[in-house]
Short mmCIF file of C-alpha atoms in Angstrom, two decimals:
data_model
loop_
_atom_site.label_atom_id
_atom_site.label_comp_id
_atom_site.label_asym_id
_atom_site.label_seq_id
_atom_site.Cartn_x
_atom_site.Cartn_y
_atom_site.Cartn_z
CA GLN U 28 -13.02 90.80 145.42
CA SER U 29 -12.21 88.90 142.26
CA ALA U 30 -9.17 89.74 140.13
CA LEU U 31 -11.47 89.31 137.12
CA THR U 32 -13.77 92.30 136.91
CA GLN U 33 -17.23 92.04 135.45
CA PRO U 34 -20.10 94.54 135.55
CA PRO U 35 -22.57 93.53 138.27
CA SER U 36 -25.53 93.75 135.96
CA VAL U 37 -26.61 94.35 132.38
CA SER U 38 -30.04 94.57 130.88
CA ALA U 39 -31.70 94.88 127.49
CA ALA U 40 -34.99 94.21 125.78
CA PRO U 41 -35.86 90.95 124.04
CA GLY U 42 -34.27 90.71 120.63
CA GLN U 43 -31.51 93.14 121.45
CA LYS U 44 -27.81 92.55 122.14
CA VAL U 45 -25.72 92.74 125.29
CA THR U 46 -22.02 92.60 125.88
CA ILE U 47 -20.52 91.41 129.14
CA SER U 48 -16.92 92.34 129.79
CA CYS U 49 -14.30 90.58 131.87
CA SER U 50 -11.13 92.45 132.72
CA GLY U 51 -8.05 90.76 134.08
CA SER U 52 -4.28 90.86 133.82
CA ASN U 53 -1.32 89.23 132.14
CA SER U 54 -1.19 86.50 134.75
CA ASN U 55 -4.71 85.32 133.99
CA ILE U 56 -6.60 86.34 130.84
CA GLY U 57 -3.45 87.54 129.12
CA ASN U 58 -1.87 84.09 129.10
CA ASN U 59 -4.58 81.52 129.71
CA TYR U 60 -7.77 80.27 128.12
CA VAL U 61 -11.03 81.92 129.10
CA SER U 62 -14.35 80.19 129.53
CA TRP U 63 -17.81 81.60 130.17
CA TYR U 64 -20.56 80.09 132.32
CA GLN U 65 -24.29 80.62 132.54
CA HIS U 66 -25.82 80.09 135.96
CA VAL U 67 -29.55 80.06 136.47
CA PRO U 68 -30.16 80.25 140.25
CA GLY U 69 -31.07 76.86 141.64
CA LYS U 70 -29.47 75.00 138.75
CA ALA U 71 -25.96 73.83 138.01
CA PRO U 72 -23.78 76.28 136.07
CA ARG U 73 -23.28 75.48 132.41
CA VAL U 74 -20.25 76.17 130.27
CA LEU U 75 -21.21 78.31 127.27
CA ILE U 76 -17.83 79.18 125.83
CA TYR U 77 -14.43 77.52 126.23
CA ASP U 78 -11.01 78.06 124.74
CA ASN U 79 -11.72 81.83 124.55
CA ASN U 80 -14.31 81.67 121.79
CA LYS U 81 -15.59 78.14 121.14
CA ARG U 82 -19.23 77.36 121.83
CA SER U 83 -20.02 74.29 123.87
CA SER U 84 -22.26 71.65 122.37
CA GLY U 85 -25.85 72.80 122.17
CA VAL U 86 -25.12 76.49 122.75
CA PRO U 87 -26.85 78.63 120.13
CA ASP U 88 -24.77 80.88 117.91
CA ARG U 89 -26.44 83.89 119.55
CA PHE U 90 -23.66 83.47 122.12
CA SER U 91 -20.16 84.47 121.08
CA ALA U 92 -17.02 85.53 122.86
CA SER U 93 -13.59 86.95 122.25
CA ARG U 94 -10.36 87.69 124.09
CA SER U 95 -8.02 90.58 123.55
CA ARG U 96 -4.85 91.03 125.61
CA THR U 97 -6.08 91.09 129.21
CA SER U 98 -9.81 91.34 128.60
CA ALA U 99 -12.57 89.09 127.35
CA THR U 100 -16.12 89.74 126.23
CA LEU U 101 -19.27 87.70 125.89
CA ASP U 102 -21.86 88.84 123.39
CA ILE U 103 -25.44 87.67 123.41
CA THR U 104 -27.62 88.66 120.48
CA GLY U 105 -31.34 88.16 119.89
CA LEU U 106 -31.98 88.20 123.64
CA GLN U 107 -34.65 85.90 124.98
CA THR U 108 -36.29 85.86 128.38
CA GLY U 109 -34.74 82.43 128.91
CA ASP U 110 -31.30 84.05 128.80
CA GLU U 111 -31.89 85.68 132.18
CA ALA U 112 -29.15 84.30 134.40
CA ASP U 113 -25.84 85.09 136.02
CA TYR U 114 -22.84 84.95 133.71
CA TYR U 115 -19.29 84.29 134.86
CA CYS U 116 -15.98 84.45 133.10
CA GLY U 117 -13.21 82.22 134.35
CA THR U 118 -9.59 81.43 133.72
CA TRP U 119 -6.42 80.11 135.29
CA ASP U 120 -4.11 82.53 137.07
CA SER U 121 -0.49 81.58 136.59
CA SER U 122 0.75 83.69 139.49
CA LEU U 123 -1.74 82.35 142.02
CA ARG U 124 -1.62 78.87 140.49
CA GLY U 125 -5.35 78.69 140.82
CA TRP U 126 -8.54 79.11 138.90
CA MET U 127 -10.57 82.27 139.24
CA PHE U 128 -14.05 83.33 138.34
CA GLY U 129 -15.17 86.84 137.68
CA GLY U 130 -17.59 88.36 140.13
CA GLY U 131 -20.52 87.52 137.88
CA THR U 132 -22.95 89.60 135.84
CA ARG U 133 -26.71 89.39 136.30
CA LEU U 134 -28.49 89.63 132.94
CA THR U 135 -32.02 90.95 132.97
CA VAL U 136 -34.11 90.76 129.82
CA LEU U 137 -36.60 93.57 130.20
CA GLN W 26 -23.25 61.32 129.45
CA VAL W 27 -21.10 62.07 132.46
CA GLN W 28 -23.01 62.88 135.63
CA LEU W 29 -21.75 64.14 138.97
CA GLN W 30 -23.56 64.03 142.28
CA GLU W 31 -22.50 65.62 145.55
CA SER W 32 -23.26 63.98 148.88
CA GLY W 33 -22.54 64.69 152.50
CA PRO W 34 -23.93 66.35 155.62
CA GLY W 35 -25.94 69.48 155.05
CA LEU W 36 -24.90 70.86 158.42
CA ALA W 37 -21.48 71.35 159.95
CA LYS W 38 -20.59 72.83 163.32
CA PRO W 39 -18.16 75.74 163.62
CA SER W 40 -14.52 74.67 164.01
CA GLN W 41 -15.27 71.19 162.68
CA THR W 42 -14.43 69.63 159.30
CA LEU W 43 -16.78 69.79 156.35
CA SER W 44 -16.60 66.62 154.25
CA LEU W 45 -18.26 66.09 150.88
CA THR W 46 -18.05 63.38 148.24
CA CYS W 47 -18.73 63.60 144.54
CA SER W 48 -19.79 60.45 142.71
CA VAL W 49 -19.07 60.30 139.00
CA SER W 50 -21.14 58.16 136.65
CA GLY W 51 -21.20 57.70 132.90
CA GLY W 52 -17.43 57.86 132.62
CA SER W 53 -14.23 56.89 134.37
CA ILE W 54 -12.63 59.21 136.87
CA SER W 55 -9.26 57.68 136.06
CA SER W 56 -8.28 59.63 132.96
CA VAL W 57 -5.43 62.01 133.78
CA ILE W 58 -6.67 64.58 131.28
CA TYR W 59 -9.34 65.64 133.73
CA PHE W 60 -9.13 67.55 136.97
CA TRP W 61 -11.90 66.94 139.45
CA SER W 62 -12.89 70.16 141.13
CA TRP W 63 -14.88 71.77 143.90
CA ILE W 64 -16.56 75.16 143.56
CA ARG W 65 -18.86 76.91 145.98
CA GLN W 66 -21.32 79.78 146.04
CA PRO W 67 -22.30 81.53 149.26
CA ALA W 68 -25.81 82.93 149.23
CA GLY W 69 -25.98 86.16 147.28
CA LYS W 70 -22.38 85.91 146.12
CA GLY W 71 -20.48 84.63 143.12
CA LEU W 72 -18.76 81.37 142.31
CA GLU W 73 -15.58 80.60 144.21
CA TRP W 74 -13.13 77.94 143.09
CA ILE W 75 -11.99 75.76 145.98
CA GLY W 76 -9.52 73.44 144.29
CA ARG W 77 -8.92 70.50 142.02
CA ILE W 78 -7.31 67.08 141.92
CA ASN W 79 -6.50 64.52 139.26
CA THR W 80 -5.85 60.84 139.51
CA SER W 81 -2.10 61.36 139.36
CA GLY W 82 -2.47 63.00 142.75
CA SER W 83 -1.76 66.48 141.47
CA THR W 84 -3.68 69.11 143.42
CA ASN W 85 -4.19 72.86 143.34
CA TYR W 86 -6.07 74.73 146.03
CA ASN W 87 -7.38 78.26 146.35
CA PRO W 88 -4.71 80.18 148.31
CA SER W 89 -7.44 82.10 150.13
CA LEU W 90 -8.43 78.94 151.97
CA LYS W 91 -5.10 79.04 153.77
CA GLY W 92 -4.32 75.38 154.07
CA ARG W 93 -7.75 74.35 155.36
CA VAL W 94 -8.63 72.33 152.28
CA SER W 95 -7.64 68.89 151.10
CA MET W 96 -8.96 66.63 148.36
CA SER W 97 -8.68 62.96 147.53
CA VAL W 98 -9.70 60.59 144.76
CA ASP W 99 -11.01 57.03 145.05
CA THR W 100 -10.76 55.47 141.61
CA SER W 101 -12.25 52.17 142.80
CA ARG W 102 -15.47 53.98 143.66
CA ASN W 103 -15.27 56.61 140.91
CA GLN W 104 -15.50 59.29 143.56
CA PHE W 105 -13.53 62.27 144.80
CA SER W 106 -13.82 64.10 148.07
CA LEU W 107 -13.38 67.46 149.76
CA ASN W 108 -12.35 68.14 153.33
CA LEU W 109 -12.48 71.69 154.64
CA LYS W 110 -11.16 72.12 158.17
CA THR W 111 -12.02 74.59 160.90
CA VAL W 112 -15.18 75.84 159.23
CA THR W 113 -16.97 79.05 160.14
CA ALA W 114 -20.26 80.60 159.11
CA ALA W 115 -18.41 82.11 156.14
CA ASP W 116 -18.10 78.59 154.70
CA THR W 117 -21.88 78.26 154.42
CA ALA W 118 -22.53 77.83 150.71
CA VAL W 119 -23.83 75.65 147.94
CA TYR W 120 -20.96 73.33 147.05
CA TYR W 121 -20.59 72.04 143.51
CA CYS W 122 -18.33 69.37 142.14
CA ALA W 123 -17.28 69.66 138.52
CA ARG W 124 -15.03 68.12 135.90
CA TYR W 125 -12.32 70.34 134.47
CA MET W 126 -10.44 69.81 131.26
CA GLU W 127 -7.67 72.05 129.99
CA ARG W 128 -9.00 74.57 127.47
CA ARG W 129 -12.55 73.22 127.84
CA GLY W 130 -13.13 74.55 131.32
CA PHE W 131 -15.66 73.00 133.69
CA ASP W 132 -17.75 70.92 131.32
CA PHE W 133 -19.81 68.83 133.71
CA TRP W 134 -21.23 69.91 137.07
CA GLY W 135 -23.14 68.37 139.92
CA GLN W 136 -26.43 69.90 140.98
CA GLY W 137 -24.89 71.34 144.12
CA THR W 138 -25.44 70.70 147.80
CA LEU W 139 -26.11 73.28 150.48
CA VAL W 140 -23.87 73.10 153.51
CA THR W 141 -24.74 75.28 156.47
CA VAL W 142 -22.22 75.96 159.21
CA SER W 143 -24.06 76.53 162.45
CA SER W 144 -23.99 75.35 166.02
#
């Protein structure tokens, strides 16, 4: 069980918005940079967001993220069927001295 | 464009050592600003960080792997490697190599390679 907690799944219709949460603690999200990854099964994961809220090159501005204290959120607006994937938050944990991923959230675009 | 490619046996026997290599192209592995990492995903489960190494020899490993893991870098071949000892069926997974940079996260990934632990 990951120390970064994400909802197992979220869903919404095309064109709508979803928010994926990532809850941690002071030893990880509270004091380290968060990044978000999109993983389409069978493909390599792709970094969407780094440094808490910066979009990687080529990532549309429909994707945005924020961090507040010990939690982080990823927002996806204007949902498209191509957004269906697993989404993971990740950050360093200063107590464990290791990286951790959240458990992952499966996005379904209905 | 940096590219990473995993290679190694797709099958390992229980209690033996799993060994994988990641070849890096399109850029030098030698810059100390990068950490070269291994991540895995068992079927039906999430991503699990295994560990990382840089060319200064600095390493960090997932504590949950309890000393079974080691990594090395070969700058002459632009490659880095993973050894995971005493494997069990629970180590069956798709193994990814990736480049990590502070604040930027894992910015380049290999396509992944499936390793099955079975007798």
